[in-house]
Amino acid sequence: MVRVKNRYLLVHILYPDAADGPNARFPISKSNGSVPDVVQFHQPTPDSLTPQLLARAIRDEISLLFGDYGVGITAGSLSVKYLSTATSTAIIRCSRAHYRLVWAALSFLTKLPKVSNKHRDQACVFQVVRVSGTIRKAEEEAIRRARATILRAQKEASDGIENSLEAILGRGDEEQLDNKERLRKDQGIGESIGNDDDGEEMDSDEDG
């Protein structure tokens, strides 16, 4: 019996243009630093997107790019095994021999599939971040990347808060004291250089 070998594509749905975000949950103003960029890029996806709808959009894109040949060789194995709208993450299964066709179709998808014509187009990017031989490896990578994204967002948020506080309150007392000490040292060095110059001039007059 021949074993069918598949590949599992871990996909992130990103929203580079924050102004066209799907749910408009976050402030979009660039002057507002309360929301880190990494959070805006990884916005939640609308609940209207289902695994069946995403699989149909991929098949339509394969048909557009590769015609009936592409649809025929990928139809038997193409399936969306996991889709999380909260983290905008999906795991797509396809045959090992033709996973590059599915990857190409995802790269050319620039909008979320619409449930009906009433919904407006929402620009996005489907980013393939890992290709694995088992779904377990894809799940582990998804968890690792989710943790890294959370840590990065927390770091950017804390840095933004510290910068805002410094802008409002000014520098700390310790930094002000350090600046005063540096200024005093610079003044002392300047006075010592001036005294040395005066001594040299006096010596030259005596020699004359």
Coordinates of N, CA and C in Angstrom, one line a residue:
M1 N 0.9 -1.2 0.0 CA 0.0 0.0 0.0 C 0.9 1.2 0.0
V2 N 0.6 2.2 -0.9 CA 1.4 3.4 -1.0 C 0.8 4.4 0.0
R3 N 1.7 5.0 0.7 CA 1.4 6.1 1.7 C 1.3 7.4 1.0
V4 N 0.2 8.1 1.2 CA 0.1 9.5 0.6 C 0.8 10.5 1.5
K5 N 1.7 11.2 0.9 CA 2.5 12.2 1.7 C 1.9 13.6 1.5
N6 N 1.6 14.2 2.6 CA 1.0 15.6 2.6 C 2.0 16.6 3.2
R7 N 1.7 17.8 2.9 CA 2.3 19.0 3.6 C 1.3 19.9 4.2
Y8 N 1.7 20.4 5.3 CA 0.8 21.3 6.1 C 1.4 22.7 6.1
L9 N 0.7 23.7 5.6 CA 1.1 25.1 5.5 C 0.6 25.9 6.6
L10 N 1.4 26.4 7.4 CA 1.0 27.4 8.5 C 0.9 28.8 7.9
V11 N -0.3 29.3 8.0 CA -0.5 30.6 7.3 C -1.0 31.7 8.3
H12 N -0.4 32.9 8.2 CA -0.9 34.0 9.0 C -1.6 35.0 8.1
I13 N -2.7 35.5 8.5 CA -3.5 36.5 7.8 C -3.1 37.9 8.4
L14 N -2.5 38.7 7.6 CA -2.0 40.0 8.1 C -2.8 41.1 7.4
Y15 N -2.8 42.2 8.2 CA -3.5 43.4 7.7 C -2.5 44.6 7.7
P16 N -1.7 44.7 6.7 CA -0.6 45.8 6.7 C -1.2 47.2 6.7
D17 N -2.4 47.4 6.1 CA -3.0 48.7 6.1 C -4.0 48.7 7.3
A18 N -3.5 49.4 8.4 CA -4.4 49.4 9.6 C -5.7 50.1 9.4
A19 N -5.7 51.1 8.5 CA -6.9 51.8 8.2 C -8.0 50.9 7.6
D20 N -7.6 49.8 7.0 CA -8.6 48.9 6.3 C -8.7 47.6 7.1
G21 N -8.5 47.8 8.4 CA -8.7 46.6 9.3 C -10.0 46.0 9.3
P22 N -10.2 44.7 9.5 CA -11.5 44.1 9.4 C -12.5 44.5 10.4
N23 N -12.1 44.7 11.6 CA -13.1 45.0 12.6 C -13.1 46.4 13.2
A24 N -12.0 47.2 12.8 CA -11.9 48.5 13.3 C -11.9 48.6 14.8
R25 N -11.2 47.6 15.5 CA -11.3 47.6 16.9 C -10.2 48.5 17.5
F26 N -9.2 48.8 16.8 CA -8.1 49.5 17.4 C -8.0 50.9 16.8
P27 N -7.4 51.9 17.5 CA -7.2 53.2 16.9 C -6.2 53.2 15.8
I28 N -6.4 53.9 14.8 CA -5.6 53.8 13.6 C -4.7 55.0 13.4
S29 N -4.9 56.0 14.2 CA -4.0 57.2 14.0 C -2.6 56.9 14.3
K30 N -1.7 57.3 13.4 CA -0.3 57.1 13.5 C 0.3 57.8 14.7
S31 N -0.3 58.9 15.1 CA 0.2 59.7 16.3 C -0.2 59.0 17.6
N32 N -1.1 58.1 17.5 CA -1.5 57.4 18.7 C -0.6 56.1 18.9
G33 N 0.2 56.2 19.9 CA 1.2 55.0 20.1 C 0.7 54.0 21.0
S34 N -0.6 54.0 21.4 CA -1.2 53.1 22.4 C -1.2 51.7 21.9
V35 N -1.3 51.5 20.6 CA -1.4 50.1 20.0 C -0.2 49.9 19.2
P36 N 0.6 48.8 19.5 CA 1.8 48.5 18.8 C 1.5 48.1 17.4
D37 N 2.5 48.3 16.5 CA 2.3 47.9 15.1 C 2.0 46.4 14.9
V38 N 2.7 45.6 15.7 CA 2.6 44.2 15.6 C 1.1 43.7 15.9
V39 N 0.5 44.5 16.8 CA -0.9 44.2 17.1 C -1.8 44.5 15.9
Q40 N -1.6 45.7 15.3 CA -2.4 46.1 14.2 C -2.2 45.2 13.0
F41 N -1.0 44.7 12.8 CA -0.8 43.7 11.7 C -1.5 42.4 11.9
H42 N -1.6 42.0 13.2 CA -2.2 40.7 13.5 C -3.6 40.9 14.1
Q43 N -4.4 41.7 13.5 CA -5.7 41.9 13.9 C -6.6 40.6 13.8
P44 N -7.6 40.5 14.6 CA -8.5 39.3 14.5 C -9.2 39.4 13.1
T45 N -9.5 38.2 12.6 CA -10.2 38.1 11.3 C -11.7 38.0 11.6
P46 N -12.6 38.5 10.8 CA -14.0 38.4 11.0 C -14.5 36.9 11.1
D47 N -15.5 36.7 12.0 CA -16.0 35.4 12.2 C -16.7 34.8 11.0
S48 N -17.0 35.7 10.0 CA -17.7 35.2 8.8 C -16.8 34.3 7.9
L49 N -15.4 34.4 8.2 CA -14.5 33.6 7.4 C -14.5 32.2 8.0
T50 N -14.9 31.2 7.2 CA -14.9 29.8 7.6 C -13.9 29.0 6.9
P51 N -13.6 27.8 7.4 CA -12.6 26.9 6.6 C -13.1 26.6 5.2
Q52 N -14.4 26.4 5.1 CA -15.0 26.0 3.8 C -14.8 27.2 2.8
L53 N -15.1 28.4 3.3 CA -15.0 29.6 2.5 C -13.5 29.9 2.1
L54 N -12.6 29.7 3.0 CA -11.2 29.9 2.7 C -10.7 28.8 1.7
A55 N -11.1 27.6 1.8 CA -10.7 26.6 0.9 C -11.3 26.9 -0.5
R56 N -12.5 27.4 -0.6 CA -13.1 27.7 -1.9 C -12.3 28.8 -2.6
A57 N -11.9 29.8 -1.7 CA -11.1 31.0 -2.3 C -9.8 30.5 -2.8
I58 N -9.2 29.6 -2.1 CA -7.9 29.0 -2.6 C -8.1 28.3 -3.9
R59 N -9.1 27.5 -4.0 CA -9.4 26.7 -5.2 C -9.6 27.7 -6.4
D60 N -10.4 28.7 -6.1 CA -10.7 29.7 -7.2 C -9.4 30.4 -7.7
E61 N -8.5 30.7 -6.7 CA -7.2 31.3 -7.1 C -6.3 30.4 -7.9
I62 N -6.3 29.1 -7.5 CA -5.6 28.1 -8.2 C -6.1 27.9 -9.7
S63 N -7.4 28.0 -9.8 CA -8.1 27.9 -11.1 C -7.7 29.1 -12.0
L64 N -7.6 30.3 -11.3 CA -7.2 31.5 -12.1 C -5.8 31.4 -12.5
L65 N -4.9 30.9 -11.7 CA -3.5 30.9 -12.0 C -3.1 29.7 -12.9
F66 N -3.6 28.5 -12.6 CA -3.1 27.3 -13.2 C -4.2 26.5 -14.0
G67 N -5.4 27.1 -14.0 CA -6.5 26.5 -14.8 C -7.0 25.1 -14.3
D68 N -7.6 24.4 -15.1 CA -8.2 23.1 -14.7 C -7.1 22.1 -14.3
Y69 N -5.9 22.2 -14.8 CA -4.8 21.3 -14.4 C -4.5 21.5 -12.9
G70 N -4.4 22.8 -12.5 CA -4.1 23.0 -11.1 C -5.2 22.6 -10.2
V71 N -6.4 22.8 -10.6 CA -7.6 22.4 -9.7 C -7.6 20.9 -9.6
G72 N -7.4 20.2 -10.7 CA -7.5 18.8 -10.7 C -6.4 18.1 -9.8
I73 N -5.2 18.6 -9.9 CA -4.1 17.9 -9.1 C -4.1 18.2 -7.6
T74 N -4.8 19.3 -7.3 CA -4.9 19.7 -5.8 C -6.2 19.4 -5.2
A75 N -7.2 19.1 -5.9 CA -8.6 19.0 -5.4 C -8.7 17.8 -4.4
G76 N -7.9 16.8 -4.6 CA -8.1 15.6 -3.8 C -7.5 15.7 -2.4
S77 N -6.5 16.6 -2.2 CA -5.8 16.7 -0.9 C -6.0 18.1 -0.2
L78 N -6.4 19.1 -1.0 CA -6.5 20.4 -0.4 C -7.6 20.5 0.6
S79 N -7.3 21.0 1.8 CA -8.2 21.1 2.9 C -7.7 22.0 4.0
V80 N -8.6 22.8 4.6 CA -8.2 23.7 5.7 C -8.5 22.9 7.0
K81 N -7.4 22.5 7.6 CA -7.6 21.7 8.8 C -7.8 22.5 10.1
Y82 N -7.3 23.7 10.1 CA -7.5 24.6 11.3 C -7.6 26.0 10.8
L83 N -8.5 26.7 11.5 CA -8.6 28.2 11.2 C -9.1 28.9 12.5
S84 N -8.3 29.8 13.0 CA -8.6 30.6 14.2 C -8.7 32.1 13.8
T85 N -9.9 32.6 13.9 CA -10.2 34.0 13.6 C -9.6 34.9 14.6
A86 N -9.5 34.4 15.8 CA -8.9 35.2 16.9 C -7.5 35.6 16.7
T87 N -6.7 34.6 16.2 CA -5.3 34.8 16.0 C -4.9 35.0 14.5
S88 N -5.9 34.9 13.6 CA -5.7 35.0 12.2 C -4.7 34.0 11.7
T89 N -4.9 32.8 12.1 CA -3.9 31.7 11.8 C -4.7 30.5 11.2
A90 N -4.1 29.9 10.1 CA -4.7 28.7 9.5 C -3.7 27.7 9.2
I91 N -4.1 26.4 9.2 CA -3.2 25.3 8.7 C -3.9 24.6 7.6
I92 N -3.2 24.6 6.5 CA -3.8 24.1 5.2 C -3.1 22.8 4.8
R93 N -3.8 21.7 4.5 CA -3.2 20.5 4.1 C -3.3 20.4 2.6
C94 N -2.2 19.9 2.0 CA -2.2 19.6 0.5 C -1.1 18.6 0.3
S95 N -1.1 18.0 -1.0 CA -0.2 17.0 -1.3 C 1.3 17.5 -1.4
R96 N 2.2 16.7 -1.0 CA 3.6 17.1 -1.0 C 4.1 17.5 -2.4
A97 N 3.6 16.8 -3.4 CA 4.1 17.1 -4.8 C 3.6 18.4 -5.3
H98 N 2.5 19.0 -4.8 CA 1.9 20.2 -5.4 C 1.7 21.3 -4.4
Y99 N 2.4 21.3 -3.2 CA 2.1 22.3 -2.2 C 2.6 23.7 -2.7
R100 N 3.5 23.7 -3.7 CA 3.9 25.0 -4.2 C 2.8 25.7 -5.0
L101 N 2.0 25.0 -5.6 CA 0.8 25.6 -6.3 C -0.1 26.3 -5.3
V102 N -0.4 25.6 -4.2 CA -1.2 26.2 -3.1 C -0.5 27.4 -2.5
W103 N 0.8 27.3 -2.3 CA 1.5 28.4 -1.7 C 1.4 29.6 -2.7
A104 N 1.6 29.4 -4.0 CA 1.5 30.5 -5.0 C 0.1 31.1 -4.9
A105 N -0.9 30.3 -4.8 CA -2.3 30.8 -4.8 C -2.5 31.7 -3.6
L106 N -2.0 31.3 -2.4 CA -2.1 32.1 -1.2 C -1.4 33.4 -1.3
S107 N -0.2 33.4 -2.0 CA 0.5 34.6 -2.2 C -0.2 35.6 -3.0
F108 N -1.0 35.1 -4.0 CA -1.8 36.0 -4.9 C -3.1 36.4 -4.3
L109 N -3.5 35.9 -3.2 CA -4.8 36.3 -2.5 C -4.5 37.6 -1.8
T110 N -5.2 38.7 -2.2 CA -5.0 40.0 -1.5 C -6.2 40.5 -0.8
K111 N -7.3 39.7 -0.8 CA -8.5 40.1 -0.1 C -9.2 38.9 0.6
L112 N -9.9 39.2 1.7 CA -10.6 38.1 2.3 C -11.8 37.7 1.4
P113 N -12.1 36.4 1.4 CA -13.3 36.0 0.6 C -14.5 36.5 1.3
K114 N -15.5 37.0 0.4 CA -16.7 37.5 0.9 C -17.8 36.5 1.0
V115 N -18.6 36.6 2.1 CA -19.7 35.7 2.2 C -20.8 36.1 1.2
S116 N -21.0 37.4 1.0 CA -22.0 37.8 0.0 C -21.5 39.2 -0.6
N117 N -22.2 39.7 -1.5 CA -21.8 41.0 -2.1 C -22.1 42.1 -1.2
K118 N -22.8 41.9 -0.1 CA -23.1 43.0 0.8 C -21.9 43.4 1.6
H119 N -21.0 42.4 1.8 CA -19.8 42.7 2.6 C -18.7 43.4 1.7
R120 N -18.0 44.3 2.3 CA -17.0 45.1 1.5 C -15.7 44.3 1.5
D121 N -14.9 44.6 0.5 CA -13.6 44.0 0.3 C -12.7 44.4 1.5
Q122 N -11.9 43.5 2.0 CA -11.0 43.7 3.1 C -9.6 43.3 2.6
A123 N -8.7 44.2 2.4 CA -7.4 43.9 2.0 C -6.6 43.2 3.1
C124 N -5.8 42.2 2.7 CA -5.0 41.4 3.6 C -3.9 40.7 2.9
V125 N -3.0 40.1 3.6 CA -1.9 39.3 3.0 C -1.9 37.9 3.7
F126 N -1.8 36.9 2.9 CA -1.7 35.5 3.4 C -0.2 35.1 3.4
Q127 N 0.4 35.1 4.6 CA 1.8 34.8 4.7 C 2.0 33.4 5.1
V128 N 2.7 32.6 4.3 CA 3.1 31.2 4.7 C 4.4 31.3 5.5
V129 N 4.3 30.9 6.7 CA 5.4 31.0 7.6 C 6.2 29.7 7.9
R130 N 5.5 28.5 7.5 CA 6.2 27.2 7.7 C 5.5 26.2 6.9
V131 N 6.3 25.3 6.4 CA 5.8 24.1 5.7 C 6.3 22.9 6.4
S132 N 5.3 22.0 6.9 CA 5.7 20.9 7.8 C 5.2 19.6 7.2
G133 N 5.8 18.5 7.6 CA 5.4 17.2 7.1 C 4.2 16.6 8.0
T134 N 4.1 17.1 9.2 CA 3.0 16.7 10.1 C 2.3 17.9 10.6
I135 N 1.0 17.7 11.0 CA 0.2 18.8 11.5 C 0.7 19.2 12.9
R136 N 1.3 18.2 13.6 CA 1.8 18.5 15.0 C 2.9 19.6 14.9
K137 N 3.8 19.4 14.0 CA 4.9 20.4 13.9 C 4.3 21.8 13.5
A138 N 3.3 21.8 12.7 CA 2.7 23.1 12.3 C 2.0 23.7 13.6
E139 N 1.3 22.9 14.4 CA 0.7 23.4 15.6 C 1.7 24.0 16.6
E140 N 2.8 23.2 16.8 CA 3.9 23.7 17.7 C 4.5 25.0 17.2
E141 N 4.7 25.2 15.9 CA 5.2 26.4 15.4 C 4.2 27.6 15.5
A142 N 2.9 27.3 15.4 CA 1.9 28.3 15.6 C 1.9 28.8 17.0
I143 N 2.0 27.9 18.0 CA 2.0 28.3 19.4 C 3.3 29.1 19.7
R144 N 4.4 28.7 19.1 CA 5.7 29.4 19.4 C 5.6 30.8 18.8
R145 N 5.0 31.0 17.6 CA 4.9 32.3 17.0 C 3.9 33.2 17.8
A146 N 2.8 32.6 18.2 CA 1.9 33.3 19.0 C 2.5 33.9 20.3
R147 N 3.3 33.1 21.0 CA 3.9 33.6 22.2 C 4.9 34.7 21.9
A148 N 5.7 34.5 20.8 CA 6.6 35.5 20.4 C 5.9 36.8 20.0
T149 N 4.8 36.7 19.4 CA 4.1 37.9 19.0 C 3.5 38.7 20.3
I150 N 3.1 37.9 21.2 CA 2.6 38.5 22.5 C 3.7 39.2 23.2
L151 N 4.8 38.6 23.3 CA 6.0 39.2 24.0 C 6.4 40.4 23.3
R152 N 6.5 40.4 22.0 CA 6.9 41.5 21.2 C 5.9 42.7 21.4
A153 N 4.6 42.4 21.4 CA 3.6 43.4 21.6 C 3.7 44.1 23.0
Q154 N 4.0 43.2 24.0 CA 4.1 43.7 25.3 C 5.3 44.6 25.4
K155 N 6.4 44.2 24.8 CA 7.7 45.0 24.8 C 7.4 46.4 24.2
E156 N 6.8 46.4 23.0 CA 6.6 47.6 22.3 C 5.6 48.5 23.1
A157 N 4.6 47.9 23.7 CA 3.7 48.7 24.5 C 4.4 49.4 25.7
S158 N 5.3 48.6 26.4 CA 6.0 49.1 27.6 C 6.9 50.2 27.1
D159 N 7.6 50.0 26.0 CA 8.5 51.1 25.5 C 7.8 52.3 25.2
G160 N 6.6 52.2 24.6 CA 5.8 53.3 24.2 C 5.3 54.1 25.4
I161 N 5.0 53.4 26.5 CA 4.5 54.0 27.8 C 5.7 54.8 28.4
E162 N 6.9 54.2 28.4 CA 8.0 54.8 29.0 C 8.4 56.1 28.2
N163 N 8.3 56.0 26.9 CA 8.6 57.2 26.1 C 7.6 58.3 26.3
S164 N 6.4 57.9 26.5 CA 5.3 58.9 26.7 C 5.5 59.6 28.1
L165 N 5.9 58.8 29.1 CA 6.1 59.4 30.4 C 7.3 60.3 30.4
E166 N 8.3 60.0 29.7 CA 9.5 60.8 29.6 C 9.2 62.1 28.9
A167 N 8.3 62.0 27.9 CA 7.9 63.3 27.1 C 7.1 64.2 28.0
I168 N 6.2 63.6 28.9 CA 5.4 64.4 29.7 C 6.1 64.9 30.9
L169 N 6.8 64.1 31.6 CA 7.5 64.4 32.9 C 8.9 64.9 32.7
G170 N 9.5 64.7 31.6 CA 10.9 65.1 31.4 C 11.8 64.0 31.9
R171 N 13.1 64.2 31.8 CA 14.1 63.2 32.3 C 14.1 63.1 33.8
G172 N 14.6 62.0 34.3 CA 14.6 61.8 35.7 C 15.7 62.7 36.4
D173 N 15.6 62.7 37.7 CA 16.5 63.5 38.5 C 18.0 63.0 38.3
E174 N 18.1 61.7 38.2 CA 19.5 61.2 38.0 C 20.1 61.7 36.7
E175 N 19.3 61.7 35.6 CA 19.9 62.1 34.4 C 20.2 63.6 34.4
Q176 N 19.4 64.4 35.1 CA 19.7 65.8 35.2 C 21.0 66.0 36.0
L177 N 21.2 65.3 37.1 CA 22.4 65.4 37.8 C 23.6 65.0 37.0
D178 N 23.5 63.9 36.2 CA 24.6 63.5 35.3 C 24.9 64.6 34.3
N179 N 23.9 65.2 33.8 CA 24.2 66.3 32.8 C 24.9 67.5 33.5
K180 N 24.5 67.8 34.7 CA 25.1 68.9 35.4 C 26.6 68.6 35.7
E181 N 26.8 67.3 36.1 CA 28.2 66.9 36.4 C 29.1 67.0 35.1
R182 N 28.5 66.6 34.0 CA 29.3 66.6 32.7 C 29.6 68.1 32.4
L183 N 28.6 69.0 32.6 CA 28.8 70.4 32.3 C 29.9 71.0 33.1
R184 N 29.9 70.6 34.4 CA 30.9 71.2 35.3 C 32.3 70.7 34.9
K185 N 32.4 69.4 34.5 CA 33.7 68.8 34.1 C 34.2 69.6 32.8
D186 N 33.2 69.8 31.9 CA 33.6 70.5 30.7 C 34.1 71.9 31.0
Q187 N 33.4 72.6 31.9 CA 33.9 73.9 32.3 C 35.2 73.9 33.0
G188 N 35.5 72.9 33.8 CA 36.8 72.8 34.5 C 37.9 72.5 33.5
I189 N 37.6 71.7 32.5 CA 38.6 71.4 31.5 C 38.9 72.6 30.7
G190 N 37.9 73.4 30.4 CA 38.1 74.7 29.6 C 38.9 75.7 30.4
E191 N 38.7 75.8 31.7 CA 39.5 76.7 32.5 C 40.9 76.3 32.7
S192 N 41.1 75.0 32.8 CA 42.5 74.5 32.9 C 43.3 74.7 31.6
I193 N 42.6 74.6 30.5 CA 43.3 74.8 29.2 C 43.6 76.3 29.1
G194 N 42.7 77.2 29.6 CA 42.9 78.6 29.5 C 44.1 79.0 30.4
N195 N 44.2 78.4 31.5 CA 45.4 78.7 32.4 C 46.7 78.3 31.8
D196 N 46.7 77.1 31.2 CA 47.9 76.7 30.5 C 48.4 77.6 29.4
D197 N 47.4 78.1 28.7 CA 47.8 79.0 27.6 C 48.4 80.3 28.1
D198 N 47.8 80.8 29.3 CA 48.4 82.0 29.9 C 49.8 81.8 30.3
G199 N 50.0 80.6 30.9 CA 51.4 80.4 31.4 C 52.4 80.3 30.2
E200 N 52.0 79.7 29.1 CA 52.9 79.6 28.0 C 53.2 81.0 27.4
E201 N 52.2 81.9 27.5 CA 52.4 83.3 26.9 C 53.4 84.0 27.8
M202 N 53.3 83.8 29.2 CA 54.2 84.5 30.1 C 55.6 84.0 29.9
D203 N 55.8 82.7 29.7 CA 57.1 82.1 29.5 C 57.7 82.7 28.2
S204 N 57.0 82.9 27.2 CA 57.5 83.4 25.9 C 57.9 84.8 26.1
D205 N 57.2 85.6 26.9 CA 57.6 87.0 27.1 C 58.9 87.1 27.9
E206 N 59.1 86.2 28.8 CA 60.3 86.3 29.6 C 61.5 85.9 28.7
D207 N 61.3 84.9 27.8 CA 62.4 84.6 27.0 C 62.8 85.7 26.1
G208 N 61.8 86.5 25.6 CA 62.0 87.6 24.7 C 62.8 88.6 25.4

